[in-house]
Short mmCIF file of N, CA and C in Angstrom, two decimals:
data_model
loop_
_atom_site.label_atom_id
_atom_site.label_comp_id
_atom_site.label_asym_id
_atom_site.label_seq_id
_atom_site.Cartn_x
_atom_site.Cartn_y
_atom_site.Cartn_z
N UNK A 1 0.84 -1.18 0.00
CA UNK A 1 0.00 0.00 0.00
C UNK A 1 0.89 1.25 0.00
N UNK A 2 0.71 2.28 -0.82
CA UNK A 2 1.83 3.58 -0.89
C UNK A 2 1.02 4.26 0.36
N UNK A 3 2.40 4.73 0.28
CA UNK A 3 2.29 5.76 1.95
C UNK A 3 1.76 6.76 1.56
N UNK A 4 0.85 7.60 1.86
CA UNK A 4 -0.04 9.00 1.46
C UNK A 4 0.93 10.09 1.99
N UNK A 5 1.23 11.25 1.74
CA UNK A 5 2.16 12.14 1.54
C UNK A 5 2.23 12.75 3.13
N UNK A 6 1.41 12.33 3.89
CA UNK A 6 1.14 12.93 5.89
C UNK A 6 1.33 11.93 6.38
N UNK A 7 1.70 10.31 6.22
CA UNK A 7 2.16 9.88 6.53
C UNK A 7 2.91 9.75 7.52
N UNK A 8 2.87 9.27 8.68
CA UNK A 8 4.11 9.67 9.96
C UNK A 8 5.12 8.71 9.61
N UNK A 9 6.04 8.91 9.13
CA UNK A 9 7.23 8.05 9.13
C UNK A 9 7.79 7.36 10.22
N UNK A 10 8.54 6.03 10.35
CA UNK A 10 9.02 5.35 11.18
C UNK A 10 10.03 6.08 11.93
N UNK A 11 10.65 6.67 11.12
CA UNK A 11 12.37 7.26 11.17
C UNK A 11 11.72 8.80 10.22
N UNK A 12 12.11 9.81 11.31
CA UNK A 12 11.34 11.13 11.06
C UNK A 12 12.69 12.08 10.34
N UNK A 13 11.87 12.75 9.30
CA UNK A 13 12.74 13.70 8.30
C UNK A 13 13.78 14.29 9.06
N UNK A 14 15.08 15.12 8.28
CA UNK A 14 15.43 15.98 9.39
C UNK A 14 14.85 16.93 9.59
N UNK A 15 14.26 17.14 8.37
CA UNK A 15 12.76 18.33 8.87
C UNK A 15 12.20 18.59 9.97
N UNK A 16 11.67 17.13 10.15
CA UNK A 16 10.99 16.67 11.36
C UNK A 16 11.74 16.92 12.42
N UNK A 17 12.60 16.62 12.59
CA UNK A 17 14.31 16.40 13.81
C UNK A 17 14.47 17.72 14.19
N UNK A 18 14.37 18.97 13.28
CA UNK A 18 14.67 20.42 12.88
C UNK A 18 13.64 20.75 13.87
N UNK A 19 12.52 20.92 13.39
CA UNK A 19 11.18 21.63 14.14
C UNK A 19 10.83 21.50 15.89
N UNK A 20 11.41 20.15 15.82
CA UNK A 20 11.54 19.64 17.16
C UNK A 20 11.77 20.55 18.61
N UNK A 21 10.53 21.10 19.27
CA UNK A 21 11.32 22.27 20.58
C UNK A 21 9.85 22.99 20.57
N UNK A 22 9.71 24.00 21.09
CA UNK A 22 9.11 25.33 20.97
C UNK A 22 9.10 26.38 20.53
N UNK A 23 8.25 26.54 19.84
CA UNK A 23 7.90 27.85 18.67
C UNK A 23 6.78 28.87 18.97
N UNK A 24 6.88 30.04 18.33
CA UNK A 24 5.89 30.82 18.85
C UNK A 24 5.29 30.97 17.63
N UNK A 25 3.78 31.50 17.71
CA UNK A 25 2.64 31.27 16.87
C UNK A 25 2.45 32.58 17.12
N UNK A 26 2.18 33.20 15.32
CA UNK A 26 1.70 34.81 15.81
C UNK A 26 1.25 35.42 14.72
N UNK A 27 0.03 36.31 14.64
CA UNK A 27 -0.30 36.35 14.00
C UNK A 27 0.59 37.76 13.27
N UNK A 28 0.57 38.13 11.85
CA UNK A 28 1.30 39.05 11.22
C UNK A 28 1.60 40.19 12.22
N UNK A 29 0.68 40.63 12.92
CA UNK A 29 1.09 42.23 13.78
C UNK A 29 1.46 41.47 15.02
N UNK A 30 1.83 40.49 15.35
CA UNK A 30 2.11 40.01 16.35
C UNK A 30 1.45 40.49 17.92
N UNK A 31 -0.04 40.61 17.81
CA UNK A 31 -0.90 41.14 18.57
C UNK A 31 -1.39 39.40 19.38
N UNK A 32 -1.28 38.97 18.80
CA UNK A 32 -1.99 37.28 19.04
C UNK A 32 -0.64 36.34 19.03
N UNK A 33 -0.42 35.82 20.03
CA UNK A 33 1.09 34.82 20.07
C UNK A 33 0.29 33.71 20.94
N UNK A 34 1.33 32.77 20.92
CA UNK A 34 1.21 31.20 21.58
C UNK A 34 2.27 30.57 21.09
N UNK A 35 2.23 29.82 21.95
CA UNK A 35 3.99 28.99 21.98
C UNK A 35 3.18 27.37 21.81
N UNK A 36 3.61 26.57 20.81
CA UNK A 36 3.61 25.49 20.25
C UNK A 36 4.63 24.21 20.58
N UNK A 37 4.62 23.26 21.30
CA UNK A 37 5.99 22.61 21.53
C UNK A 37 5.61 21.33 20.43
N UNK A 38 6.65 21.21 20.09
CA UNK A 38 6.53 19.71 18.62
C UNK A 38 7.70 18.63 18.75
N UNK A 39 6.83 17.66 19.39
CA UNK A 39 7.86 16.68 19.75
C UNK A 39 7.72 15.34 18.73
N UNK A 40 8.61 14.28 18.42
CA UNK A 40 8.89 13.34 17.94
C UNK A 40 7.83 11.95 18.13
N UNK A 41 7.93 11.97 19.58
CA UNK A 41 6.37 10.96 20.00
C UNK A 41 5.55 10.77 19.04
N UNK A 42 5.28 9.72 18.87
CA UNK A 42 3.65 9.54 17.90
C UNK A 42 2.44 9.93 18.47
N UNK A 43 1.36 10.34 18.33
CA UNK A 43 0.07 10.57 18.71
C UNK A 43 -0.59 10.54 17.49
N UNK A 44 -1.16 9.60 17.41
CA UNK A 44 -2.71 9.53 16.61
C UNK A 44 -3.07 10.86 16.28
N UNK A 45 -2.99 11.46 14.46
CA UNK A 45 -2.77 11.27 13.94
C UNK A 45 -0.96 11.27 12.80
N UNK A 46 -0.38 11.87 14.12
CA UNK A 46 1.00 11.81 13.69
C UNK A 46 1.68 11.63 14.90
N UNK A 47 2.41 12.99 14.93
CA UNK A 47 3.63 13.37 16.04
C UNK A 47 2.77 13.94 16.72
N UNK A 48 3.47 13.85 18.26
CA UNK A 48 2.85 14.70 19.44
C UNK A 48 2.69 16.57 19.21
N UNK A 49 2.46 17.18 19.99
CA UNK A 49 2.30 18.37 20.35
C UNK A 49 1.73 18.89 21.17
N UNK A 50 2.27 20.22 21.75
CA UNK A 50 1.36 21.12 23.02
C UNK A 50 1.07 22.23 22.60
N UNK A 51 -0.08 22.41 22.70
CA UNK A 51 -0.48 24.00 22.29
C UNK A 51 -0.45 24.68 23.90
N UNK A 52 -0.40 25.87 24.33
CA UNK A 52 -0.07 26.51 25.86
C UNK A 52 -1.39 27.24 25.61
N UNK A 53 -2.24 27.12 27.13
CA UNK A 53 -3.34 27.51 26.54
C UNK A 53 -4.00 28.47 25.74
N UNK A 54 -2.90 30.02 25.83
CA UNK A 54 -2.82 30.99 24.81
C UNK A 54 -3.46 30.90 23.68
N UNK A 55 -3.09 29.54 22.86
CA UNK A 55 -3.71 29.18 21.84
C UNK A 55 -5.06 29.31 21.74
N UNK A 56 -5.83 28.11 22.64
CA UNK A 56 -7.38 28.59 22.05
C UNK A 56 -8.11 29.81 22.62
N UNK A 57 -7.20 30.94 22.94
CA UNK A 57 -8.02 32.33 22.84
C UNK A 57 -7.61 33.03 21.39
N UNK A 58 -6.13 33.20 21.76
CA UNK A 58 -5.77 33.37 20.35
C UNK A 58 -5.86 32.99 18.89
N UNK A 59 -5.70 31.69 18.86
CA UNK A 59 -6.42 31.06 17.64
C UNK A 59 -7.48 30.05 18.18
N UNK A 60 -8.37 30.59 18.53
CA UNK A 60 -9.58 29.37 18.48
C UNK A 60 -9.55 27.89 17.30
N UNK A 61 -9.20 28.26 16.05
CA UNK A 61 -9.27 27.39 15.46
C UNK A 61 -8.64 26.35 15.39
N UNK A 62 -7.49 26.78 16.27
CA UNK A 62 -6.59 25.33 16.80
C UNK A 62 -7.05 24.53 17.47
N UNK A 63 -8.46 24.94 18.10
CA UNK A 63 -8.45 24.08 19.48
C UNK A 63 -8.28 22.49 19.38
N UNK A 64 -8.79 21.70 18.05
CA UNK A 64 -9.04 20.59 17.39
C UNK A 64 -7.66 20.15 17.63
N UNK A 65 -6.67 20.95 17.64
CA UNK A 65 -5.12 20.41 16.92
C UNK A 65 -4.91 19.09 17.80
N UNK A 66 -4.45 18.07 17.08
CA UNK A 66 -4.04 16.28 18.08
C UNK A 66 -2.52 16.38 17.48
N UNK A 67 -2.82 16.74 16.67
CA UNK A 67 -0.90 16.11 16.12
C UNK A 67 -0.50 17.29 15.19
N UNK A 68 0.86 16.38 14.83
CA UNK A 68 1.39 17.27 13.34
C UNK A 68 1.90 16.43 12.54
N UNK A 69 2.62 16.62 11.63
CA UNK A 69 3.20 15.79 10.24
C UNK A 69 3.84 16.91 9.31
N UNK A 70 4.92 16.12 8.98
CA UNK A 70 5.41 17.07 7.57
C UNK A 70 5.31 16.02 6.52
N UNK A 71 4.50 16.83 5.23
CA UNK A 71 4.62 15.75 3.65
C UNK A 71 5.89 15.71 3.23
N UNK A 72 5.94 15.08 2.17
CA UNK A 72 7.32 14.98 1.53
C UNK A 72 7.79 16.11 0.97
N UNK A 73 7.20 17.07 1.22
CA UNK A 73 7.39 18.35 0.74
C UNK A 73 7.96 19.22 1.45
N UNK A 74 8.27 18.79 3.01
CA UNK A 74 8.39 19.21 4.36
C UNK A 74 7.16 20.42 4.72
N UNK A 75 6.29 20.40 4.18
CA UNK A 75 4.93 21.22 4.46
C UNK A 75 4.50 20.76 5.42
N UNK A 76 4.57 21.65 6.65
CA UNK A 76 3.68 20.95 8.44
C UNK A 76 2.61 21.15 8.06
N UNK A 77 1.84 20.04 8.77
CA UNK A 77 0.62 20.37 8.69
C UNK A 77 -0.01 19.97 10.41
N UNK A 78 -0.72 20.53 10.65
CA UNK A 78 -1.41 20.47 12.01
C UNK A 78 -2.54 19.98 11.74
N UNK A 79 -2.89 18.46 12.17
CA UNK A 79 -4.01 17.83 12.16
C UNK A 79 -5.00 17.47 13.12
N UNK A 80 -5.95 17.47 13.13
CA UNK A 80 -6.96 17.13 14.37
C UNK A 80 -6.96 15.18 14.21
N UNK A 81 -7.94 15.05 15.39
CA UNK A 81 -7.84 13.57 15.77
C UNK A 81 -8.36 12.73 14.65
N UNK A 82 -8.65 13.45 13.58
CA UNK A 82 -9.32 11.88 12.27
C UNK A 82 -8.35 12.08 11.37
N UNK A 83 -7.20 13.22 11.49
CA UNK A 83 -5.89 13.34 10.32
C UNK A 83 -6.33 14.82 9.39
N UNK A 84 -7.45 15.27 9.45
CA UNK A 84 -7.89 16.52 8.63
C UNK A 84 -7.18 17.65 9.31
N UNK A 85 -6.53 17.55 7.82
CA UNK A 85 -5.53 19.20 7.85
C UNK A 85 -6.24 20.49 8.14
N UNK A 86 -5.58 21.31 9.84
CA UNK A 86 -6.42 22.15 9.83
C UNK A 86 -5.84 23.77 9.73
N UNK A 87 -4.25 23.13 9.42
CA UNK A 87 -3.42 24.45 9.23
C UNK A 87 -2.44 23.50 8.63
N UNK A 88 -1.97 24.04 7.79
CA UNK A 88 -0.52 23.89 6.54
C UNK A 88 0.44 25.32 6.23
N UNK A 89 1.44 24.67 6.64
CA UNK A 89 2.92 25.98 6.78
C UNK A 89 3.57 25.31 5.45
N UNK A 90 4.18 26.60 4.89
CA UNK A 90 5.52 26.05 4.14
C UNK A 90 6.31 27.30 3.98
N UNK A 91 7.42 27.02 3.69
CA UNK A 91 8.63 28.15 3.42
C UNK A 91 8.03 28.64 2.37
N UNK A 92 8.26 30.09 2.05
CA UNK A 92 8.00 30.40 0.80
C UNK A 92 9.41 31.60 0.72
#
């Protein structure tokens, strides 16, 4: 069966390895922040994560967030508990 591109890998990108720690979440005027921790652990539907509760005032729409994943594209994506992408990052 091919692996679908969110896939949690066995053995995680260095992408994955990279992102690894705490990050802050903010919106463009940096009026709205939250700190994100992204760890390696598996959790249904990927990798672990902590949102600090900041988050669901600040972005309500996170509240869903269960996991994360990067595609082969190294595009994170933040997924809720059935795998539906509910935020997607990429370098641009």
């Amino acid at each position: 069966m091919p692996r679908s591109p969110t896939t949690t890998p066995a053995e995680p990108s260095d992408a994955a390895k990279a992102l690894v720690g705490a990050w802050e979440l903010s919106n463009p005027d940096r009026d709205r922040r939250c700190q994100v921790t992204f760890r390696l652990d598996t959790a249904p539907p990927g990798r672990a994560l902590t949102l600090a509760p900041a988050c669901a005032v600040a972005f309500p729409d996170l509240r869903p967030v269960a996991a994360w994943t990067m595609a082969r594209d190294d595009t994170l994506k933040l997924l809720d508990a059935k795998g539906t992408t509910l935020l997607e990052l990429n370098e641009v």
